[in-house]
PDB file of C-alpha atoms in Angstrom:
ATOM      1  CA  LEU A   1      27.235 -43.975  -0.546  1.00 44.00           C
ATOM      2  CA  ALA A   2      29.140 -42.247   2.170  1.00 47.00           C
ATOM      3  CA  GLN A   3      29.269 -39.478  -0.018  1.00 46.00           C
ATOM      4  CA  ALA A   4      25.863 -39.204  -0.939  1.00 45.00           C
ATOM      5  CA  GLN A   5      25.086 -39.382   2.714  1.00 47.00           C
ATOM      6  CA  SER A   6      27.367 -36.568   3.752  1.00 47.00           C
ATOM      7  CA  VAL A   7      25.708 -34.370   1.033  1.00 46.00           C
ATOM      8  CA  SER A   8      22.033 -35.064   1.359  1.00 46.00           C
ATOM      9  CA  PRO A   9      21.704 -32.800   4.608  1.00 48.00           C
ATOM     10  CA  VAL A  10      23.253 -30.118   2.933  1.00 47.00           C
ATOM     11  CA  VAL A  11      21.074 -29.988  -0.082  1.00 45.00           C
ATOM     12  CA  ALA A  12      17.928 -30.887   1.977  1.00 45.00           C
ATOM     13  CA  MET A  13      18.504 -27.685   3.839  1.00 48.00           C
ATOM     14  CA  GLU A  14      19.202 -25.533   0.678  1.00 50.00           C
ATOM     15  CA  GLN A  15      15.781 -26.685  -0.459  1.00 56.00           C
ATOM     16  CA  SER A  16      14.318 -25.904   3.057  1.00 70.00           C
ATOM     17  CA  TRP A  17      15.621 -22.463   2.772  1.00 62.00           C
ATOM     18  CA  GLN A  18      14.175 -21.914  -0.596  1.00 61.00           C
ATOM     19  CA  ASP A  19      11.102 -23.464   0.696  1.00 71.00           C
ATOM     20  CA  ARG A  20      10.487 -21.156   3.406  1.00 69.00           C
ATOM     21  CA  LEU A  21      11.797 -18.278   1.124  1.00 62.00           C
ATOM     22  CA  ALA A  22       9.128 -18.751  -1.131  1.00 67.00           C
ATOM     23  CA  ARG A  23       6.509 -19.622   1.358  1.00 68.00           C
ATOM     24  CA  ALA A  24       7.278 -16.611   2.855  1.00 63.00           C
ATOM     25  CA  LEU A  25       7.100 -14.335  -0.371  1.00 67.00           C
ATOM     26  CA  SER A  26       3.369 -16.248  -2.021  1.00 68.00           C
ATOM     27  CA  SER A  27       1.424 -14.737   1.434  1.00 71.00           C
ATOM     28  CA  PRO A  28       1.476 -12.269   3.673  1.00 72.00           C
ATOM     29  CA  PRO A  29       2.895 -12.977   7.262  1.00 70.00           C
ATOM     30  CA  LYS A  30       1.129 -14.840   9.878  1.00 75.00           C
ATOM     31  CA  THR A  31      -0.469 -13.051  12.837  1.00 78.00           C
ATOM     32  CA  SER A  32       0.213 -14.697  15.851  1.00 79.00           C
ATOM     33  CA  VAL A  33      -2.562 -12.451  17.531  1.00 86.00           C
ATOM     34  CA  PRO A  34      -6.145 -14.161  17.962  1.00 84.00           C
ATOM     35  CA  TYR A  35      -8.905 -12.593  15.888  1.00 87.00           C
ATOM     36  CA  THR A  36     -10.777 -12.727  19.290  1.00 87.00           C
ATOM     37  CA  TRP A  37      -8.278 -10.137  20.750  1.00 89.00           C
ATOM     38  CA  ARG A  38      -9.144  -7.563  18.339  1.00 90.00           C
ATOM     39  CA  GLN A  39     -12.035  -5.867  19.810  1.00 92.00           C
ATOM     40  CA  PRO A  40     -11.166  -5.637  23.536  1.00 92.00           C
ATOM     41  CA  VAL A  41      -7.528  -4.402  22.772  1.00 92.00           C
ATOM     42  CA  ILE A  42      -8.451  -1.860  20.415  1.00 93.00           C
ATOM     43  CA  GLU A  43     -10.962  -0.653  22.779  1.00 93.00           C
ATOM     44  CA  THR A  44      -8.967  -0.478  25.608  1.00 93.00           C
ATOM     45  CA  GLY A  45      -8.261   2.572  24.170  1.00 92.00           C
ATOM     46  CA  TYR A  46      -4.427   3.675  25.420  1.00 94.00           C
ATOM     47  CA  TYR A  47      -3.079   0.889  23.110  1.00 94.00           C
ATOM     48  CA  PRO A  48      -4.100   2.522  19.556  1.00 94.00           C
ATOM     49  CA  LEU A  49      -3.348   5.521  21.171  1.00 95.00           C
ATOM     50  CA  SER A  50       0.133   4.155  22.060  1.00 95.00           C
ATOM     51  CA  CYS A  51       1.247   4.036  18.545  1.00 94.00           C
ATOM     52  CA  VAL A  52       0.787   7.708  17.633  1.00 93.00           C
ATOM     53  CA  ALA A  53       4.018   8.653  19.898  1.00 94.00           C
ATOM     54  CA  TYR A  54       6.553   7.653  17.171  1.00 95.00           C
ATOM     55  CA  SER A  55       5.012  10.687  14.897  1.00 95.00           C
ATOM     56  CA  ILE A  56       4.849  12.885  18.033  1.00 95.00           C
ATOM     57  CA  ILE A  57       8.348  12.631  18.761  1.00 94.00           C
ATOM     58  CA  GLY A  58       9.523  12.595  14.635  1.00 94.00           C
ATOM     59  CA  LEU A  59       7.489  16.248  14.414  1.00 95.00           C
ATOM     60  CA  TYR A  60       9.544  17.337  17.505  1.00 93.00           C
ATOM     61  CA  CYS A  61      12.745  16.528  15.646  1.00 93.00           C
ATOM     62  CA  LEU A  62      11.776  17.931  12.063  1.00 94.00           C
ATOM     63  CA  ARG A  63      10.542  21.092  14.085  1.00 93.00           C
ATOM     64  CA  HIS A  64      13.963  21.676  15.359  1.00 91.00           C
ATOM     65  CA  HIS A  65      16.400  19.373  13.556  1.00 91.00           C
ATOM     66  CA  ALA A  66      18.731  22.571  12.963  1.00 90.00           C
ATOM     67  CA  VAL A  67      19.011  22.917  16.619  1.00 89.00           C
ATOM     68  CA  LEU A  68      19.650  19.217  16.912  1.00 89.00           C
ATOM     69  CA  LYS A  69      21.995  18.962  14.230  1.00 88.00           C
ATOM     70  CA  THR A  70      24.119  21.356  16.060  1.00 85.00           C
ATOM     71  CA  HIS A  71      24.110  20.169  19.715  1.00 84.00           C
ATOM     72  CA  MET A  72      23.393  16.786  19.236  1.00 86.00           C
ATOM     73  CA  PRO A  73      25.159  15.255  15.862  1.00 85.00           C
ATOM     74  CA  ILE A  74      24.663  12.184  13.958  1.00 84.00           C
ATOM     75  CA  PRO A  75      26.074  10.247  11.002  1.00 84.00           C
ATOM     76  CA  TRP A  76      22.680  10.912   9.501  1.00 88.00           C
ATOM     77  CA  SER A  77      20.208  14.280   9.486  1.00 90.00           C
ATOM     78  CA  TRP A  78      17.584  14.427  11.944  1.00 92.00           C
ATOM     79  CA  GLN A  79      15.246  15.307   9.429  1.00 94.00           C
ATOM     80  CA  MET A  80      16.070  11.799   8.052  1.00 94.00           C
ATOM     81  CA  GLU A  81      15.276  10.496  11.677  1.00 93.00           C
ATOM     82  CA  GLY A  82      11.792  13.028  12.085  1.00 94.00           C
ATOM     83  CA  TRP A  83      10.594  11.699   9.101  1.00 96.00           C
ATOM     84  CA  LEU A  84      11.324   7.657   9.692  1.00 95.00           C
ATOM     85  CA  LEU A  85       9.201   8.004  13.000  1.00 95.00           C
ATOM     86  CA  VAL A  86       6.428   9.196  11.803  1.00 96.00           C
ATOM     87  CA  VAL A  87       6.094   6.971   9.052  1.00 96.00           C
ATOM     88  CA  GLN A  88       7.160   4.412  12.271  1.00 95.00           C
ATOM     89  CA  GLY A  89       3.609   6.112  14.035  1.00 95.00           C
ATOM     90  CA  MET A  90       1.446   4.741  10.804  1.00 95.00           C
ATOM     91  CA  ALA A  91       3.013   1.311  10.190  1.00 94.00           C
ATOM     92  CA  SER A  92       2.541   0.524  13.729  1.00 94.00           C
ATOM     93  CA  PHE A  93      -0.864   1.683  13.701  1.00 94.00           C
ATOM     94  CA  SER A  94      -1.779   0.023  10.368  1.00 92.00           C
ATOM     95  CA  ALA A  95      -0.130  -3.569  11.976  1.00 90.00           C
ATOM     96  CA  ASP A  96      -0.792  -3.299  15.767  1.00 91.00           C
ATOM     97  CA  VAL A  97      -4.190  -1.685  15.613  1.00 92.00           C
ATOM     98  CA  TYR A  98      -5.877  -1.731  11.241  1.00 92.00           C
ATOM     99  CA  ALA A  99      -4.369  -5.312  11.205  1.00 90.00           C
ATOM    100  CA  LEU A 100      -4.525  -6.743  14.335  1.00 90.00           C
ATOM    101  CA  GLY A 101      -5.224 -10.755  14.291  1.00 88.00           C
ATOM    102  CA  VAL A 102      -4.864 -10.210  10.517  1.00 88.00           C
ATOM    103  CA  ASP A 103      -2.370 -12.033   8.235  1.00 86.00           C
ATOM    104  CA  SER A 104      -0.814  -8.754   6.842  1.00 87.00           C
ATOM    105  CA  TRP A 105       2.093  -6.858   4.931  1.00 88.00           C
ATOM    106  CA  PHE A 106       1.664  -4.293   7.801  1.00 89.00           C
ATOM    107  CA  HIS A 107       3.081  -6.854   9.882  1.00 88.00           C
ATOM    108  CA  LEU A 108       6.509  -7.080   8.113  1.00 88.00           C
ATOM    109  CA  PHE A 109       6.678  -3.616   7.091  1.00 89.00           C
ATOM    110  CA  ASP A 110       6.246  -2.338  10.582  1.00 90.00           C
ATOM    111  CA  MET A 111       9.075  -5.162  11.832  1.00 89.00           C
ATOM    112  CA  VAL A 112      11.350  -3.436   9.707  1.00 90.00           C
ATOM    113  CA  LEU A 113      10.781  -0.281  10.165  1.00 92.00           C
ATOM    114  CA  ALA A 114      10.660  -0.915  14.210  1.00 91.00           C
ATOM    115  CA  THR A 115      14.003  -2.771  13.570  1.00 88.00           C
ATOM    116  CA  CYS A 116      16.317  -0.170  12.167  1.00 90.00           C
ATOM    117  CA  LEU A 117      14.834   2.598  14.167  1.00 91.00           C
ATOM    118  CA  THR A 118      15.735   0.504  17.255  1.00 88.00           C
ATOM    119  CA  VAL A 119      19.103   0.253  15.980  1.00 85.00           C
ATOM    120  CA  SER A 120      19.252   4.070  15.377  1.00 87.00           C
ATOM    121  CA  PHE A 121      18.413   4.496  18.993  1.00 88.00           C
ATOM    122  CA  GLY A 122      21.526   3.308  20.470  1.00 83.00           C
ATOM    123  CA  VAL A 123      23.784   4.937  17.643  1.00 83.00           C
ATOM    124  CA  ILE A 124      21.959   8.282  18.967  1.00 85.00           C
ATOM    125  CA  VAL A 125      22.823   7.550  21.941  1.00 82.00           C
ATOM    126  CA  VAL A 126      26.564   6.414  22.270  1.00 78.00           C
ATOM    127  CA  VAL A 127      27.330   8.507  19.310  1.00 76.00           C
ATOM    128  CA  GLY A 128      25.008  11.293  19.304  1.00 73.00           C
ATOM    129  CA  THR A 129      26.676  12.248  22.768  1.00 73.00           C
ATOM    130  CA  GLY A 130      29.854  13.930  24.212  1.00 68.00           C
ATOM    131  CA  SER A 131      31.641  12.865  27.372  1.00 63.00           C
ATOM    132  CA  ARG A 132      32.015  15.712  30.207  1.00 68.00           C
ATOM    133  CA  ASP A 133      28.638  17.312  29.938  1.00 77.00           C
ATOM    134  CA  VAL A 134      26.182  16.336  33.137  1.00 82.00           C
ATOM    135  CA  VAL A 135      23.472  16.263  29.697  1.00 81.00           C
ATOM    136  CA  ASP A 136      25.796  13.816  27.747  1.00 81.00           C
ATOM    137  CA  TRP A 137      25.668  11.326  30.858  1.00 83.00           C
ATOM    138  CA  THR A 138      22.396  12.000  31.733  1.00 87.00           C
ATOM    139  CA  ILE A 139      21.507  11.259  28.118  1.00 85.00           C
ATOM    140  CA  GLN A 140      23.931   7.756  27.899  1.00 82.00           C
ATOM    141  CA  CYS A 141      21.991   6.348  31.146  1.00 86.00           C
ATOM    142  CA  ILE A 142      18.274   7.117  29.519  1.00 90.00           C
ATOM    143  CA  GLY A 143      19.536   5.254  26.469  1.00 85.00           C
ATOM    144  CA  LEU A 144      21.116   2.221  29.061  1.00 82.00           C
ATOM    145  CA  VAL A 145      18.125   2.312  30.954  1.00 87.00           C
ATOM    146  CA  SER A 146      15.874   2.083  28.143  1.00 89.00           C
ATOM    147  CA  ILE A 147      17.110  -0.089  25.143  1.00 85.00           C
ATOM    148  CA  PRO A 148      17.180  -3.417  27.767  1.00 85.00           C
ATOM    149  CA  LEU A 149      13.553  -2.377  29.018  1.00 89.00           C
ATOM    150  CA  GLY A 150      12.187  -1.587  25.677  1.00 89.00           C
ATOM    151  CA  LEU A 151      13.285  -5.450  25.091  1.00 86.00           C
ATOM    152  CA  TYR A 152      11.576  -6.534  28.232  1.00 89.00           C
ATOM    153  CA  PHE A 153       8.453  -5.014  26.947  1.00 92.00           C
ATOM    154  CA  PHE A 154       8.201  -6.487  23.643  1.00 89.00           C
ATOM    155  CA  GLU A 155       9.106  -9.821  25.222  1.00 87.00           C
ATOM    156  CA  GLN A 156       6.624  -9.746  27.637  1.00 88.00           C
ATOM    157  CA  SER A 157       4.638  -8.443  24.857  1.00 89.00           C
ATOM    158  CA  ARG A 158       5.643 -11.799  23.085  1.00 86.00           C
ATOM    159  CA  GLU A 159       4.829 -14.045  26.273  1.00 86.00           C
ATOM    160  CA  SER A 160       1.216 -12.828  26.618  1.00 85.00           C
ATOM    161  CA  ARG A 161       0.143 -14.643  23.587  1.00 83.00           C
ATOM    162  CA  ARG A 162       1.489 -17.901  23.779  1.00 79.00           C
ATOM    163  CA  SER A 163      -1.093 -19.062  25.888  1.00 72.00           C
ATOM    164  CA  GLY A 164      -3.726 -18.311  22.389  1.00 69.00           C
ATOM    165  CA  ALA A 165      -7.051 -17.341  22.660  1.00 64.00           C
ATOM    166  CA  SER A 166      -6.968 -18.715  26.367  1.00 70.00           C
ATOM    167  CA  GLY A 167      -4.735 -15.262  27.188  1.00 77.00           C
ATOM    168  CA  ASP A 168      -5.437 -12.382  28.660  1.00 86.00           C
ATOM    169  CA  PRO A 169      -6.056  -9.767  25.505  1.00 89.00           C
ATOM    170  CA  LEU A 170      -5.881  -7.234  28.144  1.00 92.00           C
ATOM    171  CA  LEU A 171      -2.269  -8.168  29.404  1.00 92.00           C
ATOM    172  CA  PHE A 172      -1.031  -8.425  25.641  1.00 91.00           C
ATOM    173  CA  ALA A 173      -2.584  -4.561  25.610  1.00 93.00           C
ATOM    174  CA  LYS A 174      -1.027  -3.546  28.499  1.00 94.00           C
ATOM    175  CA  TRP A 175       2.743  -5.123  27.389  1.00 94.00           C
ATOM    176  CA  HIS A 176       2.302  -3.929  23.539  1.00 94.00           C
ATOM    177  CA  THR A 177       1.372  -0.504  24.488  1.00 95.00           C
ATOM    178  CA  LEU A 178       4.427  -0.252  27.092  1.00 95.00           C
ATOM    179  CA  TRP A 179       6.649  -1.639  24.335  1.00 94.00           C
ATOM    180  CA  HIS A 180       5.131   1.567  21.756  1.00 94.00           C
ATOM    181  CA  LEU A 181       5.745   4.307  24.821  1.00 95.00           C
ATOM    182  CA  CYS A 182       9.404   3.081  25.932  1.00 94.00           C
ATOM    183  CA  TYR A 183      11.731   4.220  22.987  1.00 93.00           C
ATOM    184  CA  PRO A 184       9.782   7.388  22.240  1.00 93.00           C
ATOM    185  CA  THR A 185       9.405   8.420  25.885  1.00 94.00           C
ATOM    186  CA  ALA A 186      13.054   8.004  26.135  1.00 94.00           C
ATOM    187  CA  GLY A 187      13.682   9.829  22.687  1.00 92.00           C
ATOM    188  CA  ALA A 188      11.805  12.461  23.449  1.00 93.00           C
ATOM    189  CA  LEU A 189      13.642  13.003  26.834  1.00 93.00           C
ATOM    190  CA  ILE A 190      16.893  12.155  25.228  1.00 91.00           C
ATOM    191  CA  VAL A 191      15.880  15.355  22.258  1.00 90.00           C
ATOM    192  CA  PHE A 192      14.888  18.244  24.822  1.00 91.00           C
ATOM    193  CA  LEU A 193      17.998  17.885  26.827  1.00 89.00           C
ATOM    194  CA  ALA A 194      19.828  17.744  23.837  1.00 86.00           C
ATOM    195  CA  SER A 195      17.853  20.707  21.987  1.00 85.00           C
ATOM    196  CA  ILE A 196      17.473  23.172  25.055  1.00 83.00           C
ATOM    197  CA  ARG A 197      20.935  22.765  26.078  1.00 77.00           C
ATOM    198  CA  SER A 198      23.247  25.926  26.218  1.00 68.00           C
ATOM    199  CA  ARG A 199      26.336  24.426  23.910  1.00 70.00           C
ATOM    200  CA  PRO A 200      26.950  22.021  21.276  1.00 68.00           C
ATOM    201  CA  PRO A 201      28.016  18.632  23.345  1.00 66.00           C
ATOM    202  CA  SER A 202      32.160  18.085  23.918  1.00 65.00           C
ATOM    203  CA  PRO A 203      34.476  16.459  21.461  1.00 65.00           C
ATOM    204  CA  VAL A 204      35.597  12.784  22.236  1.00 62.00           C
ATOM    205  CA  SER A 205      38.785  11.541  21.015  1.00 65.00           C
ATOM    206  CA  GLN A 206      39.312   9.124  18.171  1.00 66.00           C
ATOM    207  CA  THR A 207      39.658   6.334  21.069  1.00 71.00           C
ATOM    208  CA  VAL A 208      36.070   6.718  22.483  1.00 66.00           C
ATOM    209  CA  ARG A 209      34.484   7.205  19.239  1.00 65.00           C
ATOM    210  CA  ILE A 210      35.591   3.549  18.524  1.00 72.00           C
ATOM    211  CA  VAL A 211      34.958   1.732  21.945  1.00 71.00           C
ATOM    212  CA  ARG A 212      31.486   3.345  21.484  1.00 64.00           C
ATOM    213  CA  TRP A 213      30.932   1.806  17.948  1.00 66.00           C
ATOM    214  CA  GLY A 214      31.884  -1.107  19.332  1.00 71.00           C
ATOM    215  CA  VAL A 215      29.310  -0.951  22.080  1.00 67.00           C
ATOM    216  CA  VAL A 216      27.124  -0.692  19.051  1.00 62.00           C
ATOM    217  CA  GLY A 217      28.119  -4.010  17.270  1.00 66.00           C
ATOM    218  CA  ALA A 218      27.728  -5.049  20.409  1.00 69.00           C
ATOM    219  CA  ALA A 219      24.358  -4.308  21.064  1.00 63.00           C
ATOM    220  CA  VAL A 220      22.989  -5.056  17.443  1.00 60.00           C
ATOM    221  CA  ALA A 221      25.029  -8.748  18.098  1.00 67.00           C
ATOM    222  CA  LEU A 222      23.039  -8.940  21.051  1.00 67.00           C
ATOM    223  CA  GLY A 223      19.636  -7.747  19.917  1.00 61.00           C
ATOM    224  CA  ALA A 224      19.838  -9.839  16.905  1.00 60.00           C
ATOM    225  CA  ALA A 225      20.668 -13.208  19.132  1.00 65.00           C
ATOM    226  CA  PHE A 226      17.600 -11.968  21.666  1.00 62.00           C
ATOM    227  CA  HIS A 227      15.559 -12.223  18.282  1.00 57.00           C
ATOM    228  CA  SER A 228      17.291 -15.324  17.498  1.00 59.00           C
ATOM    229  CA  VAL A 229      16.439 -17.023  20.468  1.00 60.00           C
ATOM    230  CA  ILE A 230      12.328 -15.865  20.925  1.00 55.00           C
ATOM    231  CA  SER A 231      11.745 -16.429  17.575  1.00 54.00           C
ATOM    232  CA  LYS A 232      12.843 -19.809  17.939  1.00 54.00           C
ATOM    233  CA  ARG A 233       9.702 -20.661  20.707  1.00 55.00           C
ATOM    234  CA  PRO A 234       6.745 -21.447  18.833  1.00 54.00           C
ATOM    235  CA  ASP A 235       3.780 -18.668  18.656  1.00 49.00           C
ATOM    236  CA  PRO A 236       0.023 -20.015  19.494  1.00 47.00           C
ATOM    237  CA  PRO A 237      -2.021 -20.838  16.306  1.00 46.00           C
ATOM    238  CA  GLY A 238      -3.594 -17.176  15.633  1.00 42.00           C
ATOM    239  CA  GLU A 239      -3.669 -17.912  12.102  1.00 39.00           C
ATOM    240  CA  LEU A 240      -5.755 -20.855  12.927  1.00 38.00           C
ATOM    241  CA  LEU A 241      -8.384 -18.484  15.051  1.00 38.00           C
ATOM    242  CA  LEU A 242      -8.561 -16.531  11.601  1.00 39.00           C
ATOM    243  CA  ILE A 243      -9.479 -18.709   9.280  1.00 34.00           C
ATOM    244  CA  GLU A 244     -12.368 -20.220  11.778  1.00 37.00           C
ATOM    245  CA  HIS A 245     -13.705 -17.173  12.183  1.00 39.00           C
ATOM    246  CA  ASP A 246     -13.979 -16.587   8.069  1.00 39.00           C
ATOM    247  CA  THR A 247     -15.816 -19.652   8.078  1.00 34.00           C
ATOM    248  CA  ARG A 248     -18.560 -19.278  10.033  1.00 35.00           C
TER     249      ARG A 248
END
């Protein structure tokens, strides 16, 4: 009996995990933005336009990929980075404008791609710069400031939704617009500085590279922990408002 009691929580946990996975795959991700916010948020004008920022910086990377390959070398091609940013702009518009306040698979696609590009932004800042150039130090400072600032904007965007329909949709529009603009703006400054520099970055030692990869790993771990903490906080019942709207 004691053994059965000790095993049963594990079995229950496994079943709960399987049930959650089955439910997640059986229907589109739930929205946490009230449907009633859709019109006032979109009508701000600046909110939907902010989604295009990713595609603009992506097009710049595609146009100057040859220069960036030499002046800011990264583990993958700048053409790949550019196309991913272009697609991110379309994904952001699809999830945050077209499907705003509506359950949609666009939300999952936008979240996964945005997470990958956020990590790649940190890698670019750490790996794609030297150690003895003013431009390198400037790029690293931009990254050091913009990465936590972007996470702060993202958390404030989530916080503005927690009061549900009684909250302020314009406050959500402001914070989420800042989230959309933070990394593209910082990225635009970084790739512009890298593309106009007079020479490639100075080489760094193997020890410095190892330390930098350690910084990237720590940043990814902290980001995952940050996301885990804020994900455990309950979101407002935006999907209930959607159901209520549809049944009128």
